[in-house]
Amino acid sequence: VDTVDTEPTKLDRRPRNRRGEGARLRTDLIDAATALVAETGGSQRLSLTAVAKKVGIATTSVYPHFANIEELKVAVVERGFAEFGRYRSSASRSISDPAEALLARCRGYGRFAVDHPGHYRLMFGPDLPESLSYEAPDAPGRRALRGLADSIEQCQRAGATDNHDDPLRLAVLVWGCLHGLVSLRIDRPRFPWPTSIDHAIDDAVRKLVGLHGLSPSS
Amino acid sequence: VDTVDTEPTKLDRRPRNRRGEGARLRTDLIDAATALVAETGGSQRLSLTAVAKKVGIATTSVYPHFANIEELKVAVVERGFAEFGRYRSSASRSISDPAEALLARCRGYGRFAVDHPGHYRLMFGPDLPESLSYEAPDAPGRRALRGLADSIEQCQRAGATDNHDDPLRLAVLVWGCLHGLVSLRIDRPRFPWPTSIDHAIDDAVRKLVGLHGLSPSS
DNA sequence: TGTACATCAGTGAACGCGCGTTCACTGATGTAC
DNA sequence: TGTACATCAGTGAACGCGCGTTCACTGATGTAC
């Protein structure tokens, strides 16, 4: 039997912001949406209703901050790309050899996907909001790709490979393969993968870029 | 102004099956679900309601044939894998050289994905029904992978490559890369891809398997 | 050859859920005077 | 120093939509007799 005397309080209702601090709710909403994407492993369950419930406000209170879910998704994706960049740059920090740096950055790519599968699917899958969809040359995905091409070009200049194709073309190829390797791992976690994701990435990148003379163990 | 005299007929209502032919509705439902997956480019809009509407029956009439959407999805996916197999085998038919056959089958893989993006996403994405999710060794995806490994092994035996790694391990690597290359093409159709999908697949597979001595143009 | 009836192949109404979106509103609080 | 009030930060009710699922039902038709 429930304790009848407990008043039917609206549970987890969020305290109202002070005057002038209404913008806080905006970041709280992005936090909640980010958490929902992480929890549900995708953007399927990302709805204004679910986000409002998680934050503890009325659904209608979302509207002053975001006109629709799409805008909220964009904010989540932008955060995701920022974190994605940190993964890759921190992976190659303090590595001077360009080939080792390239491999480390690619492993960082994989680690981000494994750590944040929901965000990865949203960022590189079919649900990416229109406004970020790689059409603008300064879209975050395009910038990441240019970074990969730069890293490959460094390898070519340092003589770490005999492949002198267009670095951007090579980068697109490497990107595609990385995407497939990590997508399958996060979407088929129970498949008996014969090697670790790091090993698979190393193997693929070495072969695709034609890196030579490196110790084959990572 | 509408012609008022037209009775409000339930439009597109499907004629009732003859007695004993109730099973026809089952295939009609799979047809409709297949069409919906093809139209919407995924399984998002695949619902009992939508399928029933498309077939022209009451929603409740689906239940005698499928207990839930999951069962319907399974039927759609099984059809998809059958078609997928036809793509790959017809691509390599009448090719005797094992390396050329491997490349042709991989291009067939890509063509299936480009021709049927909705099915491809369902078959290789996170929405695959549990019962088909690659755990059983005889799951259709597992059989396709073994076929790829066989094709690679033929290349090794014929001396088309110097790589003598475990063919299954190589096949998993190639599969991952193929998956990424085609997934990005179908999910980012407006990206300025520098090469055709066929060319990208050829390039990647040659490098990953280490094929040599082939005319580099496909 | 006729007819009763079991069965088949569905229908229709109803319910609750989560969702997006509108509209009028409320109550606290900073600030102008 | 007090107070009126504009504005800020949200609320609550309501609507229609698509969805899954239940339940009792209906009408045609093949078949047993």
Short mmCIF file of C-alpha atoms (C1' of nucleotides) in Angstrom, two decimals:
data_model
loop_
_atom_site.label_atom_id
_atom_site.label_comp_id
_atom_site.label_asym_id
_atom_site.label_seq_id
_atom_site.Cartn_x
_atom_site.Cartn_y
_atom_site.Cartn_z
CA VAL A 1 0.00 0.00 0.00
CA ASP A 2 1.31 3.42 -0.89
CA THR A 3 1.68 6.06 1.76
CA VAL A 4 -1.42 8.04 0.97
CA ASP A 5 -0.25 11.21 2.66
CA THR A 6 2.54 11.91 0.16
CA GLU A 7 1.16 14.66 -1.98
CA PRO A 8 1.21 13.86 -5.71
CA THR A 9 4.19 16.12 -6.39
CA LYS A 10 5.30 16.42 -9.95
CA LEU A 11 8.46 14.42 -9.52
CA ASP A 12 11.83 15.74 -10.60
CA ARG A 13 10.43 19.10 -11.49
CA ARG A 14 13.31 21.40 -12.21
CA PRO A 15 13.58 24.64 -10.21
CA ARG A 16 12.84 27.74 -12.22
CA ASN A 17 15.82 29.80 -13.35
CA ARG A 18 16.44 33.23 -11.93
CA ARG A 19 15.52 36.15 -14.08
CA GLY A 20 18.15 36.72 -16.75
CA GLU A 21 19.37 33.14 -16.52
CA GLY A 22 16.79 31.61 -18.82
CA ALA A 23 19.54 30.62 -21.23
CA ARG A 24 20.65 27.98 -18.76
CA LEU A 25 17.71 25.83 -19.77
CA ARG A 26 19.16 25.76 -23.26
CA THR A 27 22.34 24.03 -22.17
CA ASP A 28 20.35 21.77 -19.87
CA LEU A 29 18.28 20.73 -22.86
CA ILE A 30 21.39 19.95 -24.89
CA ASP A 31 22.77 18.00 -21.93
CA ALA A 32 19.59 15.97 -21.71
CA ALA A 33 19.48 15.35 -25.46
CA THR A 34 23.13 14.29 -25.40
CA ALA A 35 22.38 11.87 -22.57
CA LEU A 36 19.36 10.49 -24.42
CA VAL A 37 21.41 9.89 -27.56
CA ALA A 38 24.06 8.15 -25.47
CA GLU A 39 21.51 6.03 -23.61
CA THR A 40 19.37 4.93 -26.50
CA GLY A 41 22.28 4.52 -28.90
CA GLY A 42 20.82 6.73 -31.55
CA SER A 43 18.51 9.54 -32.40
CA GLN A 44 15.36 7.43 -32.60
CA ARG A 45 14.15 8.25 -29.11
CA LEU A 46 15.20 11.86 -29.34
CA SER A 47 11.96 13.83 -29.09
CA LEU A 48 10.94 17.12 -27.60
CA THR A 49 8.70 15.25 -25.20
CA ALA A 50 11.44 12.90 -24.00
CA VAL A 51 13.97 15.70 -23.59
CA ALA A 52 11.52 17.89 -21.69
CA LYS A 53 10.63 15.01 -19.41
CA LYS A 54 14.28 14.30 -18.71
CA VAL A 55 14.98 17.93 -17.88
CA GLY A 56 11.85 18.12 -15.75
CA ILE A 57 9.92 20.87 -17.52
CA ALA A 58 6.72 21.16 -19.50
CA THR A 59 7.09 20.18 -23.15
CA THR A 60 6.07 23.62 -24.27
CA SER A 61 8.97 25.19 -22.45
CA VAL A 62 11.35 23.80 -25.04
CA TYR A 63 9.98 26.05 -27.76
CA PRO A 64 11.54 29.35 -26.69
CA HIS A 65 14.94 27.66 -27.07
CA PHE A 66 14.52 25.25 -29.96
CA ALA A 67 11.90 25.49 -32.67
CA ASN A 68 12.02 21.73 -33.29
CA ILE A 69 14.06 18.61 -32.63
CA GLU A 70 16.17 19.29 -35.64
CA GLU A 71 17.73 22.33 -33.97
CA LEU A 72 18.35 20.29 -30.87
CA LYS A 73 19.98 17.56 -32.92
CA VAL A 74 22.24 20.11 -34.54
CA ALA A 75 23.44 21.24 -31.13
CA VAL A 76 24.06 17.65 -30.07
CA VAL A 77 25.95 16.87 -33.26
CA GLU A 78 28.11 19.97 -32.94
CA ARG A 79 29.10 18.91 -29.46
CA GLY A 80 29.80 15.45 -30.79
CA PHE A 81 32.15 16.77 -33.45
CA ALA A 82 33.98 18.86 -30.89
CA GLU A 83 34.53 15.78 -28.74
CA PHE A 84 35.46 13.78 -31.84
CA GLY A 85 38.18 16.31 -32.62
CA ARG A 86 39.54 16.06 -29.11
CA TYR A 87 39.76 12.29 -29.38
CA ARG A 88 41.80 12.44 -32.54
CA SER A 89 44.11 15.27 -31.55
CA SER A 90 44.80 13.89 -28.11
CA ALA A 91 45.57 10.51 -29.67
CA SER A 92 48.34 11.95 -31.83
CA ARG A 93 49.68 14.48 -29.35
CA SER A 94 53.42 14.14 -28.75
CA ILE A 95 53.87 11.76 -31.68
CA SER A 96 56.33 13.21 -34.16
CA ASP A 97 56.55 10.38 -36.68
CA PRO A 98 53.86 11.16 -39.29
CA ALA A 99 52.96 7.53 -39.97
CA GLU A 100 52.58 6.74 -36.29
CA ALA A 101 50.59 9.94 -35.87
CA LEU A 102 48.25 8.95 -38.72
CA LEU A 103 47.67 5.53 -37.22
CA ALA A 104 47.11 6.98 -33.76
CA ARG A 105 44.57 9.45 -35.09
CA CYS A 106 42.73 6.67 -36.89
CA ARG A 107 42.66 4.60 -33.71
CA GLY A 108 41.31 7.70 -31.96
CA TYR A 109 38.57 7.80 -34.60
CA GLY A 110 37.67 4.24 -33.67
CA ARG A 111 37.77 4.86 -29.97
CA PHE A 112 35.35 7.77 -30.27
CA ALA A 113 32.89 5.57 -32.15
CA VAL A 114 33.14 2.77 -29.60
CA ASP A 115 32.84 5.16 -26.66
CA HIS A 116 29.94 7.15 -28.14
CA PRO A 117 28.05 4.86 -30.52
CA GLY A 118 24.86 6.92 -30.34
CA HIS A 119 26.65 10.08 -31.33
CA TYR A 120 28.68 8.33 -33.97
CA ARG A 121 25.57 6.94 -35.64
CA LEU A 122 23.95 10.34 -35.57
CA MET A 123 27.04 12.10 -36.94
CA PHE A 124 27.83 9.66 -39.73
CA GLY A 125 24.51 7.93 -40.34
CA PRO A 126 21.42 8.85 -42.32
CA ASP A 127 19.84 10.90 -39.50
CA LEU A 128 22.31 13.75 -39.62
CA PRO A 129 20.42 17.07 -39.73
CA GLU A 130 20.31 18.62 -43.18
CA SER A 131 22.18 21.76 -42.22
CA LEU A 132 25.29 19.79 -41.27
CA SER A 133 25.22 17.32 -44.08
CA TYR A 134 28.66 17.84 -45.55
CA GLU A 135 27.52 20.19 -48.25
CA ALA A 136 29.16 23.27 -46.83
CA PRO A 137 32.95 23.03 -47.13
CA ASP A 138 33.22 24.13 -43.50
CA ALA A 139 30.90 21.43 -42.16
CA PRO A 140 32.59 19.71 -39.23
CA GLY A 141 32.79 16.41 -41.09
CA ARG A 142 34.53 18.09 -44.00
CA ARG A 143 37.08 19.68 -41.73
CA ALA A 144 37.82 16.33 -40.13
CA LEU A 145 38.35 14.84 -43.57
CA ARG A 146 40.79 17.59 -44.52
CA GLY A 147 42.68 16.84 -41.33
CA LEU A 148 42.96 13.23 -42.38
CA ALA A 149 44.20 14.26 -45.82
CA ASP A 150 46.82 16.51 -44.21
CA SER A 151 47.99 13.66 -42.03
CA ILE A 152 48.32 11.43 -45.08
CA GLU A 153 50.17 14.14 -46.99
CA GLN A 154 52.68 14.37 -44.14
CA CYS A 155 53.35 10.67 -44.55
CA GLN A 156 53.93 11.11 -48.27
CA ARG A 157 56.36 13.99 -47.73
CA ALA A 158 58.24 12.10 -45.06
CA GLY A 159 58.63 9.13 -47.41
CA ALA A 160 56.63 6.84 -45.18
CA THR A 161 54.74 5.59 -48.24
CA ASP A 162 55.38 5.14 -51.94
CA ASN A 163 51.79 6.05 -52.71
CA HIS A 164 51.60 9.54 -54.18
CA ASP A 165 47.95 9.67 -55.10
CA ASP A 166 45.96 12.76 -54.28
CA PRO A 167 45.90 12.86 -50.46
CA LEU A 168 42.25 13.87 -50.37
CA ARG A 169 41.29 10.94 -52.56
CA LEU A 170 43.23 8.62 -50.28
CA ALA A 171 41.65 10.23 -47.26
CA VAL A 172 38.16 9.56 -48.60
CA LEU A 173 39.09 5.93 -49.11
CA VAL A 174 40.53 5.60 -45.61
CA TRP A 175 37.54 7.39 -44.13
CA GLY A 176 35.14 5.01 -45.84
CA CYS A 177 36.96 1.97 -44.55
CA LEU A 178 37.29 3.32 -41.02
CA HIS A 179 33.59 4.10 -41.06
CA GLY A 180 32.70 0.56 -42.04
CA LEU A 181 35.04 -1.08 -39.56
CA VAL A 182 33.72 0.90 -36.61
CA SER A 183 30.07 0.87 -37.73
CA LEU A 184 29.97 -2.88 -37.87
CA ARG A 185 31.63 -3.18 -34.47
CA ILE A 186 29.13 -0.92 -32.78
CA ASP A 187 26.11 -2.30 -34.66
CA ARG A 188 27.09 -5.98 -34.31
CA PRO A 189 28.66 -6.11 -30.87
CA ARG A 190 28.02 -9.83 -30.51
CA PHE A 191 29.70 -10.86 -33.73
CA PRO A 192 32.88 -12.85 -33.03
CA TRP A 193 35.29 -10.26 -34.36
CA PRO A 194 38.61 -11.97 -35.02
CA THR A 195 40.77 -8.97 -34.05
CA SER A 196 40.51 -5.89 -31.87
CA ILE A 197 39.19 -2.74 -33.49
CA ASP A 198 42.61 -1.07 -33.02
CA HIS A 199 44.32 -3.91 -34.82
CA ALA A 200 41.81 -3.89 -37.67
CA ILE A 201 42.19 -0.14 -38.12
CA ASP A 202 45.99 -0.35 -38.09
CA ASP A 203 45.92 -3.17 -40.62
CA ALA A 204 43.52 -1.40 -42.97
CA VAL A 205 45.19 2.00 -42.85
CA ARG A 206 48.68 0.57 -43.41
CA LYS A 207 47.50 -1.28 -46.49
CA LEU A 208 45.34 1.49 -47.92
CA VAL A 209 47.95 4.22 -47.54
CA GLY A 210 50.82 1.85 -48.27
CA LEU A 211 52.81 2.58 -45.13
CA HIS A 212 56.04 0.64 -44.97
CA GLY A 213 58.95 0.17 -42.63
CA LEU A 214 56.90 0.46 -39.48
CA SER A 215 56.97 -2.05 -36.69
CA PRO A 216 53.84 -4.01 -37.50
CA SER A 217 52.79 -4.28 -33.87
CA SER A 218 50.83 -1.39 -32.47
CA VAL B 1 -16.11 21.63 -55.44
CA ASP B 2 -16.15 17.89 -55.00
CA THR B 3 -18.77 15.80 -56.69
CA VAL B 4 -21.01 15.23 -53.73
CA ASP B 5 -22.68 12.16 -55.14
CA THR B 6 -19.59 9.99 -54.98
CA GLU B 7 -20.18 7.74 -52.03
CA PRO B 8 -17.43 7.84 -49.45
CA THR B 9 -15.94 4.55 -50.56
CA LYS B 10 -13.00 3.27 -48.61
CA LEU B 11 -10.47 3.91 -51.30
CA ASP B 12 -8.12 1.23 -52.51
CA ARG B 13 -9.79 -1.41 -50.42
CA ARG B 14 -8.34 -4.72 -51.39
CA PRO B 15 -10.73 -7.45 -52.59
CA ARG B 16 -11.13 -10.28 -50.15
CA ASN B 17 -9.29 -13.49 -50.91
CA ARG B 18 -11.12 -16.62 -51.88
CA ARG B 19 -11.50 -19.23 -49.23
CA GLY B 20 -8.29 -21.19 -48.84
CA GLU B 21 -6.23 -18.41 -50.32
CA GLY B 22 -5.83 -16.39 -47.16
CA ALA B 23 -2.09 -16.96 -47.28
CA ARG B 24 -1.92 -14.62 -50.25
CA LEU B 25 -2.33 -11.68 -47.92
CA ARG B 26 0.90 -12.74 -46.26
CA THR B 27 2.96 -12.25 -49.39
CA ASP B 28 1.07 -9.06 -50.17
CA LEU B 29 2.08 -7.77 -46.75
CA ILE B 30 5.73 -8.62 -47.37
CA ASP B 31 5.49 -6.94 -50.77
CA ALA B 32 4.09 -3.80 -49.19
CA ALA B 33 6.67 -3.80 -46.42
CA THR B 34 9.43 -4.26 -48.99
CA ALA B 35 8.08 -1.35 -50.98
CA LEU B 36 7.87 0.82 -47.87
CA VAL B 37 11.45 0.05 -46.94
CA ALA B 38 12.52 0.89 -50.48
CA GLU B 39 10.50 4.13 -50.56
CA THR B 40 11.42 5.51 -47.18
CA GLY B 41 15.00 4.36 -47.33
CA GLY B 42 14.91 2.49 -44.07
CA SER B 43 12.83 0.76 -41.50
CA GLN B 44 11.75 3.88 -39.63
CA ARG B 45 8.39 4.17 -41.33
CA LEU B 46 7.78 0.46 -41.29
CA SER B 47 4.72 0.00 -39.09
CA LEU B 48 1.78 -2.34 -39.02
CA THR B 49 -0.47 0.63 -39.66
CA ALA B 50 1.45 1.83 -42.68
CA VAL B 51 1.74 -1.62 -44.20
CA ALA B 52 -1.96 -2.34 -43.69
CA LYS B 53 -2.87 0.98 -45.27
CA LYS B 54 -0.65 0.28 -48.26
CA VAL B 55 -2.19 -3.15 -48.78
CA GLY B 56 -5.68 -1.74 -48.31
CA ILE B 57 -6.88 -3.75 -45.31
CA ALA B 58 -7.80 -3.05 -41.72
CA THR B 59 -4.81 -2.88 -39.40
CA THR B 60 -6.12 -5.77 -37.36
CA SER B 61 -6.03 -8.05 -40.37
CA VAL B 62 -2.26 -8.14 -40.17
CA TYR B 63 -2.25 -10.07 -36.90
CA PRO B 64 -3.26 -13.49 -38.21
CA HIS B 65 -0.15 -13.37 -40.40
CA PHE B 66 2.42 -11.45 -38.33
CA ALA B 67 2.36 -11.06 -34.58
CA ASN B 68 4.35 -7.82 -34.77
CA ILE B 69 6.49 -5.70 -37.07
CA GLU B 70 9.55 -7.63 -36.08
CA GLU B 71 8.26 -10.73 -37.85
CA LEU B 72 7.47 -8.66 -40.90
CA LYS B 73 10.94 -7.15 -40.84
CA VAL B 74 12.44 -10.61 -40.69
CA ALA B 75 10.57 -11.58 -43.83
CA VAL B 76 11.71 -8.41 -45.60
CA VAL B 77 15.32 -8.95 -44.55
CA GLU B 78 15.29 -12.56 -45.70
CA ARG B 79 14.09 -11.45 -49.10
CA GLY B 80 16.80 -8.82 -49.09
CA PHE B 81 19.53 -11.34 -48.44
CA ALA B 82 18.23 -13.57 -51.21
CA GLU B 83 18.42 -10.67 -53.64
CA PHE B 84 21.83 -9.71 -52.24
CA GLY B 85 23.10 -13.20 -53.02
CA ARG B 86 21.81 -12.97 -56.59
CA TYR B 87 23.63 -9.68 -57.10
CA ARG B 88 26.95 -11.12 -56.03
CA SER B 89 26.67 -14.44 -57.82
CA SER B 90 25.45 -12.92 -61.06
CA ALA B 91 28.32 -10.41 -60.93
CA SER B 92 30.95 -13.14 -60.89
CA ARG B 93 29.20 -15.56 -63.21
CA SER B 94 31.39 -16.62 -66.14
CA ILE B 95 34.52 -15.14 -64.60
CA SER B 96 37.14 -17.79 -64.10
CA ASP B 97 40.04 -15.71 -62.81
CA PRO B 98 39.68 -15.77 -59.01
CA ALA B 99 40.98 -12.24 -58.48
CA GLU B 100 38.65 -10.80 -61.09
CA ALA B 101 35.82 -12.84 -59.62
CA LEU B 102 36.53 -11.48 -56.13
CA LEU B 103 36.54 -7.91 -57.41
CA ALA B 104 33.36 -8.47 -59.39
CA ARG B 105 31.59 -9.91 -56.37
CA CYS B 106 32.64 -6.93 -54.28
CA ARG B 107 31.35 -4.55 -56.92
CA GLY B 108 28.13 -6.56 -56.88
CA TYR B 109 28.01 -5.96 -53.13
CA GLY B 110 28.24 -2.24 -53.76
CA ARG B 111 25.66 -2.27 -56.50
CA PHE B 112 23.13 -3.98 -54.27
CA ALA B 113 23.61 -1.31 -51.62
CA VAL B 114 23.24 1.52 -54.13
CA ASP B 115 20.19 -0.08 -55.76
CA HIS B 116 18.48 -0.95 -52.46
CA PRO B 117 19.68 1.51 -49.81
CA GLY B 118 16.68 0.93 -47.56
CA HIS B 119 17.22 -2.81 -47.50
CA TYR B 120 20.95 -2.43 -47.12
CA ARG B 121 20.55 -0.20 -44.06
CA LEU B 122 18.11 -2.62 -42.54
CA MET B 123 20.31 -5.65 -43.24
CA PHE B 124 23.59 -4.17 -42.05
CA GLY B 125 22.50 -1.40 -39.71
CA PRO B 126 21.41 -1.30 -36.10
CA ASP B 127 17.76 -2.10 -36.85
CA LEU B 128 18.30 -5.69 -37.93
CA PRO B 129 15.83 -7.95 -36.11
CA GLU B 130 17.37 -9.84 -33.22
CA SER B 131 16.71 -13.27 -34.67
CA LEU B 132 18.90 -12.58 -37.69
CA SER B 133 21.67 -10.75 -35.93
CA TYR B 134 24.64 -12.81 -36.99
CA GLU B 135 24.74 -14.89 -33.87
CA ALA B 136 23.67 -18.11 -35.51
CA PRO B 137 26.43 -19.45 -37.78
CA ASP B 138 23.82 -19.98 -40.48
CA ALA B 139 22.50 -16.44 -40.40
CA PRO B 140 22.39 -15.09 -43.96
CA GLY B 141 25.05 -12.48 -43.21
CA ARG B 142 27.38 -15.14 -41.90
CA ARG B 143 26.95 -17.23 -44.99
CA ALA B 144 27.73 -14.24 -47.19
CA LEU B 145 30.89 -13.65 -45.20
CA ARG B 146 32.01 -17.24 -45.63
CA GLY B 147 31.46 -16.84 -49.36
CA LEU B 148 33.76 -13.83 -49.32
CA ALA B 149 36.38 -15.79 -47.39
CA ASP B 150 36.16 -18.61 -49.94
CA SER B 151 36.64 -16.16 -52.76
CA ILE B 152 39.74 -14.75 -51.05
CA GLU B 153 41.08 -18.20 -50.40
CA GLN B 154 40.79 -18.98 -54.12
CA CYS B 155 42.96 -15.97 -54.81
CA GLN B 156 45.56 -17.17 -52.34
CA ARG B 157 45.66 -20.64 -53.87
CA ALA B 158 45.91 -19.26 -57.37
CA GLY B 159 48.86 -17.11 -56.33
CA ALA B 160 47.01 -13.88 -57.06
CA THR B 161 48.24 -12.48 -53.75
CA ASP B 162 51.24 -12.88 -51.46
CA ASN B 163 49.04 -12.43 -48.44
CA HIS B 164 48.49 -15.72 -46.66
CA ASP B 165 46.65 -14.55 -43.61
CA ASP B 166 43.60 -16.44 -42.46
CA PRO B 167 41.05 -15.91 -45.25
CA LEU B 168 38.21 -15.37 -42.80
CA ARG B 169 40.16 -12.67 -40.98
CA LEU B 170 40.88 -10.99 -44.32
CA ALA B 171 37.25 -11.34 -45.31
CA VAL B 172 36.11 -9.59 -42.15
CA LEU B 173 38.49 -6.73 -42.92
CA VAL B 174 37.29 -6.46 -46.51
CA TRP B 175 33.66 -6.67 -45.42
CA GLY B 176 34.16 -3.83 -42.96
CA CYS B 177 35.71 -1.61 -45.56
CA LEU B 178 33.11 -2.41 -48.20
CA HIS B 179 30.41 -1.65 -45.66
CA GLY B 180 31.87 1.76 -44.90
CA LEU B 181 32.43 2.70 -48.51
CA VAL B 182 28.88 1.90 -49.55
CA SER B 183 27.24 3.18 -46.36
CA LEU B 184 28.76 6.60 -46.77
CA ARG B 185 27.77 6.74 -50.43
CA ILE B 186 24.14 5.94 -49.72
CA ASP B 187 23.93 8.10 -46.60
CA ARG B 188 25.80 11.08 -48.07
CA PRO B 189 24.64 11.12 -51.67
CA ARG B 190 25.47 14.80 -52.10
CA PHE B 191 29.05 14.56 -50.93
CA PRO B 192 31.47 15.22 -53.82
CA TRP B 193 32.87 11.71 -53.99
CA PRO B 194 36.15 11.85 -55.92
CA THR B 195 35.71 8.43 -57.55
CA SER B 196 32.92 6.07 -58.52
CA ILE B 197 31.87 3.49 -55.98
CA ASP B 198 33.12 0.71 -58.29
CA HIS B 199 36.54 2.33 -58.49
CA ALA B 200 36.73 2.85 -54.74
CA ILE B 201 35.80 -0.76 -54.07
CA ASP B 202 38.35 -2.06 -56.58
CA ASP B 203 41.04 0.12 -55.09
CA ALA B 204 40.30 -0.90 -51.51
CA VAL B 205 39.96 -4.62 -52.15
CA ARG B 206 43.17 -4.78 -54.21
CA LYS B 207 45.10 -3.13 -51.43
CA LEU B 208 43.52 -5.01 -48.54
CA VAL B 209 43.92 -8.45 -50.11
CA GLY B 210 47.21 -7.55 -51.77
CA LEU B 211 46.18 -8.50 -55.30
CA HIS B 212 48.96 -7.99 -57.80
CA GLY B 213 49.54 -8.39 -61.50
CA LEU B 214 46.05 -7.32 -62.49
CA SER B 215 45.29 -4.65 -64.99
CA PRO B 216 44.58 -1.74 -62.65
CA SER B 217 41.65 -0.47 -64.69
CA SER B 218 38.32 -2.12 -64.07
"C1'" DT C 1 -29.24 -32.28 -56.31
"C1'" DG C 2 -30.26 -29.17 -52.52
"C1'" DT C 3 -29.25 -27.06 -48.14
"C1'" DA C 4 -27.35 -26.28 -43.38
"C1'" DC C 5 -23.43 -24.87 -41.28
"C1'" DA C 6 -18.59 -24.60 -39.97
"C1'" DT C 7 -14.92 -22.11 -41.16
"C1'" DC C 8 -12.28 -18.74 -43.41
"C1'" DA C 9 -10.94 -14.00 -44.28
"C1'" DG C 10 -11.34 -10.52 -42.78
"C1'" DT C 11 -13.91 -5.70 -40.30
"C1'" DG C 12 -14.93 -1.89 -36.89
"C1'" DA C 13 -14.91 0.25 -32.61
"C1'" DA C 14 -12.30 1.30 -28.93
"C1'" DC C 15 -8.34 2.16 -25.85
"C1'" DG C 16 -3.95 4.16 -24.28
"C1'" DC C 17 0.54 5.80 -25.60
"C1'" DG C 18 4.04 9.23 -27.17
"C1'" DC C 19 4.47 12.80 -30.11
"C1'" DG C 20 4.41 17.83 -32.04
"C1'" DT C 21 2.14 22.07 -31.74
"C1'" DT C 22 -1.30 25.92 -30.52
"C1'" DC C 23 -2.99 29.07 -27.22
"C1'" DA C 24 -4.03 31.63 -23.26
"C1'" DC C 25 -2.23 31.95 -18.76
"C1'" DT C 26 0.65 32.70 -14.26
"C1'" DG C 27 3.65 33.95 -10.88
"C1'" DA C 28 8.12 35.55 -9.48
"C1'" DT C 29 11.50 39.36 -9.88
"C1'" DG C 30 14.19 43.00 -11.36
"C1'" DT C 31 13.88 47.87 -12.23
"C1'" DA C 32 12.13 52.61 -13.14
"C1'" DC C 33 10.31 56.15 -10.78
"C1'" DT D 1 13.24 54.15 0.53
"C1'" DG D 2 8.89 52.17 -1.15
"C1'" DT D 3 6.00 50.49 -4.80
"C1'" DA D 4 3.93 49.73 -9.50
"C1'" DC D 5 4.66 47.22 -13.34
"C1'" DA D 6 6.96 45.25 -17.36
"C1'" DT D 7 9.16 41.34 -18.45
"C1'" DC D 8 11.03 36.93 -17.90
"C1'" DA D 9 10.61 31.95 -17.34
"C1'" DG D 10 7.96 29.10 -17.67
"C1'" DT D 11 2.80 26.20 -17.09
"C1'" DG D 12 -1.56 23.68 -18.38
"C1'" DA D 13 -5.15 22.37 -21.25
"C1'" DA D 14 -6.24 20.97 -25.52
"C1'" DC D 15 -5.98 19.09 -30.24
"C1'" DG D 16 -4.91 15.78 -33.93
"C1'" DC D 17 -1.76 12.32 -35.58
"C1'" DG D 18 0.17 7.60 -36.12
"C1'" DC D 19 0.93 3.74 -33.66
"C1'" DG D 20 0.13 -1.08 -31.39
"C1'" DT D 21 -3.26 -3.99 -29.51
"C1'" DT D 22 -7.83 -5.91 -27.64
"C1'" DC D 23 -12.32 -7.60 -28.52
"C1'" DA D 24 -16.57 -8.89 -30.44
"C1'" DC D 25 -18.43 -9.19 -34.91
"C1'" DT D 26 -19.74 -10.27 -40.04
"C1'" DG D 27 -20.44 -12.02 -44.33
"C1'" DA D 28 -19.05 -14.99 -48.05
"C1'" DT D 29 -18.08 -19.83 -49.39
"C1'" DG D 30 -16.75 -24.43 -49.52
"C1'" DT D 31 -18.30 -28.87 -47.97
"C1'" DA D 32 -20.70 -32.64 -45.46
"C1'" DC D 33 -24.79 -34.79 -45.56
#
